[in-house]
mmCIF file of N, CA and C in Angstrom:
data_model
loop_
_atom_site.group_PDB
_atom_site.id
_atom_site.type_symbol
_atom_site.label_atom_id
_atom_site.label_comp_id
_atom_site.label_asym_id
_atom_site.label_seq_id
_atom_site.Cartn_x
_atom_site.Cartn_y
_atom_site.Cartn_z
ATOM 1 N N MET A 754 112.760 104.900 47.127
ATOM 2 C CA MET A 754 111.398 104.676 47.330
ATOM 3 C C MET A 754 110.812 104.694 49.138
ATOM 4 N N ALA A 755 109.753 104.670 49.276
ATOM 5 C CA ALA A 755 109.096 105.737 50.364
ATOM 6 C C ALA A 755 108.848 104.448 51.301
ATOM 7 N N GLN A 756 109.061 104.604 52.419
ATOM 8 C CA GLN A 756 108.641 103.529 53.292
ATOM 9 C C GLN A 756 107.093 103.140 53.671
ATOM 10 N N ASN A 757 106.901 102.713 53.962
ATOM 11 C CA ASN A 757 105.128 102.475 54.587
ATOM 12 C C ASN A 757 104.996 101.745 56.234
ATOM 13 N N ILE A 758 104.947 102.866 56.466
ATOM 14 C CA ILE A 758 105.028 102.823 57.748
ATOM 15 C C ILE A 758 103.112 101.920 57.890
ATOM 16 N N THR A 759 103.196 100.600 58.979
ATOM 17 C CA THR A 759 102.049 99.918 58.896
ATOM 18 C C THR A 759 101.647 99.869 60.177
ATOM 19 N N GLN A 760 102.339 100.939 61.369
ATOM 20 C CA GLN A 760 102.101 100.834 62.368
ATOM 21 C C GLN A 760 102.441 102.398 63.057
ATOM 22 N N GLY A 761 101.399 103.637 63.304
ATOM 23 C CA GLY A 761 101.834 104.639 63.563
ATOM 24 C C GLY A 761 101.927 104.923 65.223
ATOM 25 N N VAL A 762 102.950 105.947 65.411
ATOM 26 C CA VAL A 762 102.827 106.278 67.220
ATOM 27 C C VAL A 762 101.643 106.452 67.781
ATOM 28 N N LYS A 763 100.527 106.720 67.143
ATOM 29 C CA LYS A 763 98.868 106.633 67.927
ATOM 30 C C LYS A 763 98.516 105.067 68.402
ATOM 31 N N ALA A 764 98.639 104.443 67.265
ATOM 32 C CA ALA A 764 97.916 103.289 67.625
ATOM 33 C C ALA A 764 99.552 102.328 68.519
ATOM 34 N N LEU A 765 100.433 102.287 68.671
ATOM 35 C CA LEU A 765 101.556 101.976 69.450
ATOM 36 C C LEU A 765 101.144 102.387 70.859
ATOM 37 N N LEU A 766 100.404 103.608 70.923
ATOM 38 C CA LEU A 766 100.194 104.418 72.551
ATOM 39 C C LEU A 766 99.018 104.014 72.814
ATOM 40 N N THR A 767 98.023 103.807 72.326
ATOM 41 C CA THR A 767 96.468 103.116 72.877
ATOM 42 C C THR A 767 97.097 101.834 72.976
ATOM 43 N N GLU A 768 97.861 101.028 72.259
ATOM 44 C CA GLU A 768 98.095 99.369 72.763
ATOM 45 C C GLU A 768 98.375 99.574 74.020
ATOM 46 N N ALA A 769 99.422 100.081 74.297
ATOM 47 C CA ALA A 769 100.387 100.632 75.621
ATOM 48 C C ALA A 769 99.606 100.863 76.988
ATOM 49 N N ASN A 770 99.019 101.910 76.204
ATOM 50 C CA ASN A 770 97.569 102.872 77.509
ATOM 51 C C ASN A 770 96.654 101.709 77.875
ATOM 52 N N GLU A 771 95.880 100.381 77.276
ATOM 53 C CA GLU A 771 95.642 99.622 76.976
ATOM 54 C C GLU A 771 95.988 98.186 78.113
ATOM 55 N N ILE A 772 97.310 98.402 77.724
ATOM 56 C CA ILE A 772 97.941 97.310 78.716
ATOM 57 C C ILE A 772 98.400 98.044 80.509
ATOM 58 N N VAL A 773 99.360 99.596 80.395
ATOM 59 C CA VAL A 773 100.053 99.777 81.380
ATOM 60 C C VAL A 773 98.944 100.553 81.632
ATOM 61 N N SER A 774 99.492 99.852 83.529
ATOM 62 C CA SER A 774 98.395 101.009 83.788
ATOM 63 C C SER A 774 98.804 102.118 84.601
ATOM 64 N N THR A 775 98.099 103.228 84.525
ATOM 65 C CA THR A 775 98.567 104.760 84.655
ATOM 66 C C THR A 775 97.865 105.256 86.532
ATOM 67 N N MET A 776 98.906 106.155 87.022
ATOM 68 C CA MET A 776 98.987 106.210 88.274
ATOM 69 C C MET A 776 98.806 107.536 88.083
ATOM 70 N N SER A 777 98.249 108.064 88.865
ATOM 71 C CA SER A 777 97.496 109.484 88.908
ATOM 72 C C SER A 777 98.185 110.615 89.466
ATOM 73 N N ILE A 778 98.306 111.798 89.574
ATOM 74 C CA ILE A 778 99.249 112.921 89.820
ATOM 75 C C ILE A 778 98.951 112.614 91.510
ATOM 76 N N VAL A 779 97.457 112.627 92.072
ATOM 77 C CA VAL A 779 97.354 112.823 93.352
ATOM 78 C C VAL A 779 97.881 111.448 94.025
ATOM 79 N N GLU A 780 97.812 110.340 93.646
ATOM 80 C CA GLU A 780 98.133 108.925 94.132
ATOM 81 C C GLU A 780 100.415 109.251 93.969
ATOM 82 N N ALA A 781 100.270 110.282 92.858
ATOM 83 C CA ALA A 781 101.908 110.109 92.698
ATOM 84 C C ALA A 781 102.354 110.901 93.637
ATOM 85 N N LYS A 782 101.779 112.015 94.147
ATOM 86 C CA LYS A 782 102.212 112.916 95.092
ATOM 87 C C LYS A 782 102.215 111.736 96.543
ATOM 88 N N GLU A 783 100.901 110.940 96.573
ATOM 89 C CA GLU A 783 101.695 110.411 98.429
ATOM 90 C C GLU A 783 102.532 109.092 97.966
ATOM 91 N N LYS A 784 102.786 108.800 96.509
ATOM 92 C CA LYS A 784 103.796 107.503 96.574
ATOM 93 C C LYS A 784 105.499 107.793 96.460
ATOM 94 N N ALA A 785 105.682 109.252 95.692
ATOM 95 C CA ALA A 785 106.912 109.337 95.443
ATOM 96 C C ALA A 785 107.864 109.466 96.579
ATOM 97 N N GLN A 786 107.520 109.337 97.448
ATOM 98 C CA GLN A 786 108.920 109.390 98.912
ATOM 99 C C GLN A 786 108.665 107.832 99.619
ATOM 100 N N ASP A 787 107.545 106.750 99.268
ATOM 101 C CA ASP A 787 107.235 106.194 99.717
ATOM 102 C C ASP A 787 108.655 104.915 99.078
ATOM 103 N N PRO A 788 109.580 104.243 99.770
ATOM 104 C CA PRO A 788 110.503 103.452 99.805
ATOM 105 C C PRO A 788 109.978 101.933 98.962
ATOM 106 N N ASP A 789 108.818 102.040 98.226
ATOM 107 C CA ASP A 789 108.306 100.736 97.937
ATOM 108 C C ASP A 789 108.002 100.867 96.479
ATOM 109 N N TYR A 790 108.553 102.343 95.879
ATOM 110 C CA TYR A 790 107.856 102.921 94.404
ATOM 111 C C TYR A 790 109.347 103.371 94.463
ATOM 112 N N VAL A 791 109.900 103.079 92.650
ATOM 113 C CA VAL A 791 110.834 103.741 92.334
ATOM 114 C C VAL A 791 110.425 104.570 90.888
ATOM 115 N N PHE A 792 110.484 105.846 91.354
ATOM 116 C CA PHE A 792 110.007 106.596 89.922
ATOM 117 C C PHE A 792 111.262 106.771 88.793
ATOM 118 N N VAL A 793 110.985 106.502 87.753
ATOM 119 C CA VAL A 793 112.101 106.348 87.128
ATOM 120 C C VAL A 793 111.463 107.230 86.152
ATOM 121 N N ASP A 794 112.948 108.784 85.584
ATOM 122 C CA ASP A 794 112.213 109.992 85.013
ATOM 123 C C ASP A 794 113.136 109.177 83.410
ATOM 124 N N LEU A 795 112.315 108.963 82.500
ATOM 125 C CA LEU A 795 113.052 108.810 80.943
ATOM 126 C C LEU A 795 112.570 109.895 80.537
ATOM 127 N N ARG A 796 113.233 111.612 80.814
ATOM 128 C CA ARG A 796 113.781 112.137 80.267
ATOM 129 C C ARG A 796 115.286 112.560 79.956
ATOM 130 N N ASP A 797 115.652 113.090 78.488
ATOM 131 C CA ASP A 797 116.497 113.919 78.612
ATOM 132 C C ASP A 797 117.021 114.569 79.347
ATOM 133 N N ILE A 798 119.160 114.546 79.213
ATOM 134 C CA ILE A 798 119.774 115.731 80.083
ATOM 135 C C ILE A 798 119.356 116.533 80.104
ATOM 136 N N ARG A 799 118.686 117.289 78.729
ATOM 137 C CA ARG A 799 118.564 118.826 78.314
ATOM 138 C C ARG A 799 117.077 118.926 79.466
ATOM 139 N N GLU A 800 116.188 118.517 79.172
ATOM 140 C CA GLU A 800 115.018 118.401 79.679
ATOM 141 C C GLU A 800 114.726 118.449 81.718
ATOM 142 N N LEU A 801 116.131 117.417 81.524
ATOM 143 C CA LEU A 801 116.087 117.239 83.218
ATOM 144 C C LEU A 801 116.954 118.683 83.769
ATOM 145 N N ARG A 802 117.862 119.165 82.909
ATOM 146 C CA ARG A 802 118.540 120.540 83.782
ATOM 147 C C ARG A 802 117.849 121.993 83.560
ATOM 148 N N ARG A 803 116.614 121.838 82.330
ATOM 149 C CA ARG A 803 115.406 122.307 81.921
ATOM 150 C C ARG A 803 114.858 122.831 83.947
ATOM 151 N N SER A 804 114.090 121.400 83.840
ATOM 152 C CA SER A 804 113.042 121.409 84.731
ATOM 153 C C SER A 804 112.897 120.966 86.196
ATOM 154 N N GLY A 805 114.397 120.509 85.849
ATOM 155 C CA GLY A 805 114.436 119.667 87.485
ATOM 156 C C GLY A 805 113.480 118.154 86.844
ATOM 157 N N MET A 806 113.435 117.221 88.112
ATOM 158 C CA MET A 806 113.018 116.311 88.414
ATOM 159 C C MET A 806 112.125 115.387 89.624
ATOM 160 N N ILE A 807 111.285 114.769 89.602
ATOM 161 C CA ILE A 807 110.753 114.385 90.915
ATOM 162 C C ILE A 807 111.280 114.119 91.924
ATOM 163 N N PRO A 808 111.384 114.581 92.923
ATOM 164 C CA PRO A 808 112.619 113.938 94.357
ATOM 165 C C PRO A 808 112.619 112.889 94.317
ATOM 166 N N GLY A 809 113.900 112.375 94.581
ATOM 167 C CA GLY A 809 114.118 110.698 94.722
ATOM 168 C C GLY A 809 114.027 110.019 93.333
ATOM 169 N N ALA A 810 113.915 109.953 92.206
ATOM 170 C CA ALA A 810 113.349 110.415 91.044
ATOM 171 C C ALA A 810 114.943 109.156 90.470
ATOM 172 N N PHE A 811 114.408 108.219 89.785
ATOM 173 C CA PHE A 811 115.934 107.602 89.168
ATOM 174 C C PHE A 811 115.901 108.312 87.286
ATOM 175 N N SER A 812 117.045 109.348 86.953
ATOM 176 C CA SER A 812 116.986 109.129 85.943
ATOM 177 C C SER A 812 117.538 107.887 84.997
ATOM 178 N N CYS A 813 116.722 107.621 83.947
ATOM 179 C CA CYS A 813 116.992 106.378 83.286
ATOM 180 C C CYS A 813 116.842 107.378 81.724
ATOM 181 N N PRO A 814 117.991 107.154 80.506
ATOM 182 C CA PRO A 814 117.387 108.310 79.579
ATOM 183 C C PRO A 814 116.939 107.239 79.045
ATOM 184 N N ARG A 815 115.472 107.116 77.772
ATOM 185 C CA ARG A 815 114.857 106.793 77.059
ATOM 186 C C ARG A 815 115.237 105.230 76.370
ATOM 187 N N GLY A 816 116.927 105.703 76.033
ATOM 188 C CA GLY A 816 117.544 105.361 74.835
ATOM 189 C C GLY A 816 118.482 103.898 76.036
ATOM 190 N N MET A 817 118.699 104.311 77.380
ATOM 191 C CA MET A 817 119.607 102.774 77.305
ATOM 192 C C MET A 817 118.121 101.562 78.409
ATOM 193 N N LEU A 818 116.889 102.152 78.636
ATOM 194 C CA LEU A 818 116.119 101.315 79.238
ATOM 195 C C LEU A 818 116.797 99.845 79.741
ATOM 196 N N GLU A 819 116.007 99.321 78.395
ATOM 197 C CA GLU A 819 116.095 97.999 78.021
ATOM 198 C C GLU A 819 117.106 97.545 78.483
ATOM 199 N N PHE A 820 118.766 98.093 78.564
ATOM 200 C CA PHE A 820 120.060 97.845 78.388
ATOM 201 C C PHE A 820 120.524 97.648 79.905
ATOM 202 N N TRP A 821 119.556 98.716 80.960
ATOM 203 C CA TRP A 821 119.930 98.692 82.355
ATOM 204 C C TRP A 821 119.064 98.115 82.683
ATOM 205 N N ILE A 822 117.698 97.442 82.301
ATOM 206 C CA ILE A 822 116.909 96.548 82.711
ATOM 207 C C ILE A 822 117.140 94.933 83.088
ATOM 208 N N ASP A 823 117.925 94.746 81.817
ATOM 209 C CA ASP A 823 118.443 93.442 81.799
ATOM 210 C C ASP A 823 119.978 93.137 82.781
ATOM 211 N N PRO A 824 119.308 92.272 83.807
ATOM 212 C CA PRO A 824 120.531 91.413 84.615
ATOM 213 C C PRO A 824 121.257 91.328 83.718
ATOM 214 N N GLU A 825 120.825 90.118 81.698
ATOM 215 C CA GLU A 825 122.461 89.648 81.376
ATOM 216 C C GLU A 825 122.777 91.233 80.926
ATOM 217 N N SER A 826 122.691 91.912 80.962
ATOM 218 C CA SER A 826 123.260 93.516 79.940
ATOM 219 C C SER A 826 124.503 94.043 80.659
ATOM 220 N N PRO A 827 125.625 94.275 79.832
ATOM 221 C CA PRO A 827 126.644 94.582 80.659
ATOM 222 C C PRO A 827 126.729 96.396 81.450
ATOM 223 N N TYR A 828 125.242 96.880 80.782
ATOM 224 C CA TYR A 828 125.174 98.015 80.901
ATOM 225 C C TYR A 828 124.138 97.742 82.599
ATOM 226 N N HIS A 829 123.945 96.621 82.997
ATOM 227 C CA HIS A 829 122.982 96.516 84.278
ATOM 228 C C HIS A 829 122.737 97.326 85.391
ATOM 229 N N LYS A 830 121.608 97.851 85.449
ATOM 230 C CA LYS A 830 121.733 99.020 86.754
ATOM 231 C C LYS A 830 120.664 98.060 88.217
ATOM 232 N N PRO A 831 121.373 97.722 88.694
ATOM 233 C CA PRO A 831 120.315 97.494 90.199
ATOM 234 C C PRO A 831 119.564 97.411 90.579
ATOM 235 N N ILE A 832 118.920 98.836 90.043
ATOM 236 C CA ILE A 832 118.105 99.472 91.058
ATOM 237 C C ILE A 832 116.525 98.916 90.170
ATOM 238 N N PHE A 833 116.953 98.068 88.705
ATOM 239 C CA PHE A 833 115.949 97.550 88.289
ATOM 240 C C PHE A 833 115.972 96.110 88.892
ATOM 241 N N ASN A 834 116.635 96.008 89.668
ATOM 242 C CA ASN A 834 116.168 94.307 90.530
ATOM 243 C C ASN A 834 116.396 94.514 92.018
ATOM 244 N N GLN A 835 114.541 95.279 91.887
ATOM 245 C CA GLN A 835 114.143 95.309 93.109
ATOM 246 C C GLN A 835 113.023 94.649 93.310
ATOM 247 N N ASP A 836 112.025 94.399 94.518
ATOM 248 C CA ASP A 836 110.732 93.975 94.568
ATOM 249 C C ASP A 836 109.629 95.091 94.637
ATOM 250 N N LYS A 837 109.712 96.615 93.834
ATOM 251 C CA LYS A 837 109.512 97.686 94.101
ATOM 252 C C LYS A 837 108.725 98.066 92.736
ATOM 253 N N THR A 838 107.808 98.611 93.146
ATOM 254 C CA THR A 838 106.998 99.465 91.602
ATOM 255 C C THR A 838 107.300 100.183 91.315
ATOM 256 N N TYR A 839 107.468 99.839 89.943
ATOM 257 C CA TYR A 839 107.997 101.109 89.085
ATOM 258 C C TYR A 839 107.286 102.036 88.406
ATOM 259 N N VAL A 840 107.528 103.324 89.032
ATOM 260 C CA VAL A 840 106.501 104.218 88.094
ATOM 261 C C VAL A 840 107.646 105.292 87.062
ATOM 262 N N PHE A 841 106.854 105.078 85.966
ATOM 263 C CA PHE A 841 107.510 105.827 84.356
ATOM 264 C C PHE A 841 106.679 107.025 84.550
ATOM 265 N N TYR A 842 108.096 107.949 84.176
ATOM 266 C CA TYR A 842 107.655 109.409 83.333
ATOM 267 C C TYR A 842 108.494 109.688 82.356
ATOM 268 N N CYS A 843 107.995 110.603 81.713
ATOM 269 C CA CYS A 843 108.369 112.263 80.689
ATOM 270 C C CYS A 843 107.822 112.866 81.265
ATOM 271 N N ALA A 844 107.997 113.749 79.575
ATOM 272 C CA ALA A 844 107.264 114.991 80.129
ATOM 273 C C ALA A 844 105.542 114.831 79.575
ATOM 274 N N SER A 845 105.169 114.086 78.678
ATOM 275 C CA SER A 845 103.377 113.982 78.817
ATOM 276 C C SER A 845 102.959 112.532 78.545
ATOM 277 N N ALA A 846 103.840 111.535 79.111
ATOM 278 C CA ALA A 846 103.112 109.984 79.187
ATOM 279 C C ALA A 846 103.409 109.745 77.718
ATOM 280 N N TRP A 847 103.586 110.110 76.601
ATOM 281 C CA TRP A 847 103.998 109.179 75.548
ATOM 282 C C TRP A 847 104.828 107.982 75.388
ATOM 283 N N ARG A 848 106.277 108.623 75.776
ATOM 284 C CA ARG A 848 107.880 107.578 75.991
ATOM 285 C C ARG A 848 107.639 106.771 77.357
ATOM 286 N N SER A 849 106.611 107.547 78.156
ATOM 287 C CA SER A 849 106.880 106.439 79.276
ATOM 288 C C SER A 849 105.911 105.809 79.160
ATOM 289 N N ALA A 850 104.708 105.496 78.450
ATOM 290 C CA ALA A 850 103.586 104.923 78.110
ATOM 291 C C ALA A 850 103.958 103.473 77.430
ATOM 292 N N LEU A 851 105.029 103.516 76.565
ATOM 293 C CA LEU A 851 105.571 103.065 75.035
ATOM 294 C C LEU A 851 106.957 101.739 76.131
ATOM 295 N N SER A 852 108.147 102.850 77.081
ATOM 296 C CA SER A 852 108.401 102.156 77.883
ATOM 297 C C SER A 852 108.449 101.383 79.318
ATOM 298 N N ALA A 853 106.999 101.683 79.617
ATOM 299 C CA ALA A 853 106.144 100.830 80.807
ATOM 300 C C ALA A 853 105.893 99.334 80.093
ATOM 301 N N LYS A 854 105.201 99.419 78.442
ATOM 302 C CA LYS A 854 105.349 98.297 77.725
ATOM 303 C C LYS A 854 106.344 97.377 77.966
ATOM 304 N N ILE A 855 107.579 98.060 77.337
ATOM 305 C CA ILE A 855 108.532 97.149 76.791
ATOM 306 C C ILE A 855 109.029 97.006 78.491
ATOM 307 N N ALA A 856 108.678 97.548 79.009
ATOM 308 C CA ALA A 856 109.457 97.060 80.831
ATOM 309 C C ALA A 856 108.650 95.365 80.918
ATOM 310 N N MET A 857 107.858 95.722 80.547
ATOM 311 C CA MET A 857 106.373 94.460 81.121
ATOM 312 C C MET A 857 107.118 93.487 80.145
ATOM 313 N N GLU A 858 107.256 93.700 78.957
ATOM 314 C CA GLU A 858 107.579 92.270 78.465
ATOM 315 C C GLU A 858 108.214 91.611 78.476
ATOM 316 N N MET A 859 109.669 93.321 79.241
ATOM 317 C CA MET A 859 110.623 91.845 79.484
ATOM 318 C C MET A 859 110.414 91.303 81.416
ATOM 319 N N GLY A 860 109.316 91.931 81.649
ATOM 320 C CA GLY A 860 109.557 90.907 82.552
ATOM 321 C C GLY A 860 109.606 91.973 84.163
ATOM 322 N N LEU A 861 109.559 92.765 83.938
ATOM 323 C CA LEU A 861 109.622 93.589 85.602
ATOM 324 C C LEU A 861 108.102 93.826 85.625
ATOM 325 N N ALA A 862 107.956 94.090 87.246
ATOM 326 C CA ALA A 862 106.503 94.120 87.814
ATOM 327 C C ALA A 862 107.045 94.415 89.079
ATOM 328 N N PRO A 863 105.550 95.492 89.762
ATOM 329 C CA PRO A 863 104.769 95.703 88.454
ATOM 330 C C PRO A 863 105.237 96.824 87.987
ATOM 331 N N VAL A 864 104.825 97.715 87.243
ATOM 332 C CA VAL A 864 105.023 98.734 86.554
ATOM 333 C C VAL A 864 104.053 99.320 85.784
ATOM 334 N N MET A 865 103.905 101.110 86.200
ATOM 335 C CA MET A 865 103.038 101.670 85.101
ATOM 336 C C MET A 865 103.633 102.939 85.173
ATOM 337 N N HIS A 866 102.954 104.320 84.499
ATOM 338 C CA HIS A 866 103.304 105.300 84.108
ATOM 339 C C HIS A 866 102.656 106.141 84.861
ATOM 340 N N LEU A 867 102.955 107.600 85.019
ATOM 341 C CA LEU A 867 102.310 108.770 85.314
ATOM 342 C C LEU A 867 101.542 109.501 84.567
ATOM 343 N N GLU A 868 100.213 109.648 84.793
ATOM 344 C CA GLU A 868 99.201 110.410 84.143
ATOM 345 C C GLU A 868 99.788 111.960 84.206
ATOM 346 N N GLY A 869 100.028 111.645 82.742
ATOM 347 C CA GLY A 869 100.176 113.797 82.139
ATOM 348 C C GLY A 869 101.603 113.652 81.999
ATOM 349 N N GLY A 870 101.937 112.871 82.647
ATOM 350 C CA GLY A 870 104.230 113.167 83.028
ATOM 351 C C GLY A 870 104.540 114.046 84.165
ATOM 352 N N PHE A 871 105.547 114.302 83.802
ATOM 353 C CA PHE A 871 106.487 115.493 84.827
ATOM 354 C C PHE A 871 105.493 116.995 84.399
ATOM 355 N N THR A 872 105.065 116.919 82.909
ATOM 356 C CA THR A 872 104.523 118.462 82.834
ATOM 357 C C THR A 872 102.968 118.700 83.460
ATOM 358 N N ALA A 873 102.414 117.688 83.271
ATOM 359 C CA ALA A 873 101.075 117.684 84.506
ATOM 360 C C ALA A 873 101.554 117.603 86.080
ATOM 361 N N TRP A 874 102.424 117.052 86.484
ATOM 362 C CA TRP A 874 102.943 116.703 87.986
ATOM 363 C C TRP A 874 103.565 118.207 88.118
ATOM 364 N N ASP A 875 104.150 118.883 87.760
ATOM 365 C CA ASP A 875 104.668 120.346 87.269
ATOM 366 C C ASP A 875 103.194 121.181 87.699
ATOM 367 N N LYS A 876 102.691 121.247 86.886
ATOM 368 C CA LYS A 876 101.637 122.303 86.726
ATOM 369 C C LYS A 876 100.339 121.962 87.731
ATOM 370 N N ALA A 877 100.684 120.632 88.609
ATOM 371 C CA ALA A 877 99.811 120.082 89.769
ATOM 372 C C ALA A 877 100.311 120.677 91.159
ATOM 373 N N GLY A 878 101.724 121.139 91.114
ATOM 374 C CA GLY A 878 102.700 121.824 91.829
ATOM 375 C C GLY A 878 103.091 120.690 92.993
ATOM 376 N N GLY A 879 103.777 119.512 92.190
ATOM 377 C CA GLY A 879 104.126 118.854 92.228
ATOM 378 C C GLY A 879 105.445 119.258 92.973
ATOM 379 N N PRO A 880 106.617 118.624 93.825
ATOM 380 C CA PRO A 880 107.785 119.459 94.364
ATOM 381 C C PRO A 880 108.113 118.611 92.923
ATOM 382 N N THR A 881 109.873 119.632 92.752
ATOM 383 C CA THR A 881 110.728 119.674 91.706
ATOM 384 C C THR A 881 111.822 119.644 92.722
ATOM 385 N N VAL A 882 113.339 119.126 91.604
ATOM 386 C CA VAL A 882 114.263 119.269 92.261
ATOM 387 C C VAL A 882 115.637 119.388 91.181
ATOM 388 N N PRO A 883 116.674 119.801 91.281
ATOM 389 C CA PRO A 883 117.242 120.649 90.452
ATOM 390 C C PRO A 883 117.806 119.146 90.060
ATOM 391 N N HIS A 884 118.018 118.594 88.536
ATOM 392 C CA HIS A 884 118.982 117.319 87.941
ATOM 393 C C HIS A 884 120.687 117.255 89.304
ATOM 394 N N GLU A 885 120.656 116.434 89.247
ATOM 395 C CA GLU A 885 122.448 116.421 89.971
ATOM 396 C C GLU A 885 123.024 115.602 89.133
ATOM 397 N N GLY A 886 124.002 116.116 88.244
ATOM 398 C CA GLY A 886 124.906 115.356 87.274
ATOM 399 C C GLY A 886 124.985 116.192 86.432
#
């Protein structure tokens, strides 16, 4: 029997983008090294190895996000327990929109995501560093 998907990814993205604030590339270039902001790279290790990442960003594979945010999880990461603004990004701002919405629903705040993702950052000449790890 075929599945009956009732809400597709386009609808999920529309809903997330109505809720989540977006940071422009111009603003991100100003805030990337600001200690009050945590840039969270949601891309997988292959993407990071291929194209690097925003300097100072924290790598959090998308599949671990909820576990790393939750302080009750055995996988919790203290970086998610700070009074800072969290800026999520992925390659093209799809995973980051969905991730930011989930993070907000979990109570993480303030949270936003990078307009156009790492692809837009790189295209605009934003600095990158190799992934260490």
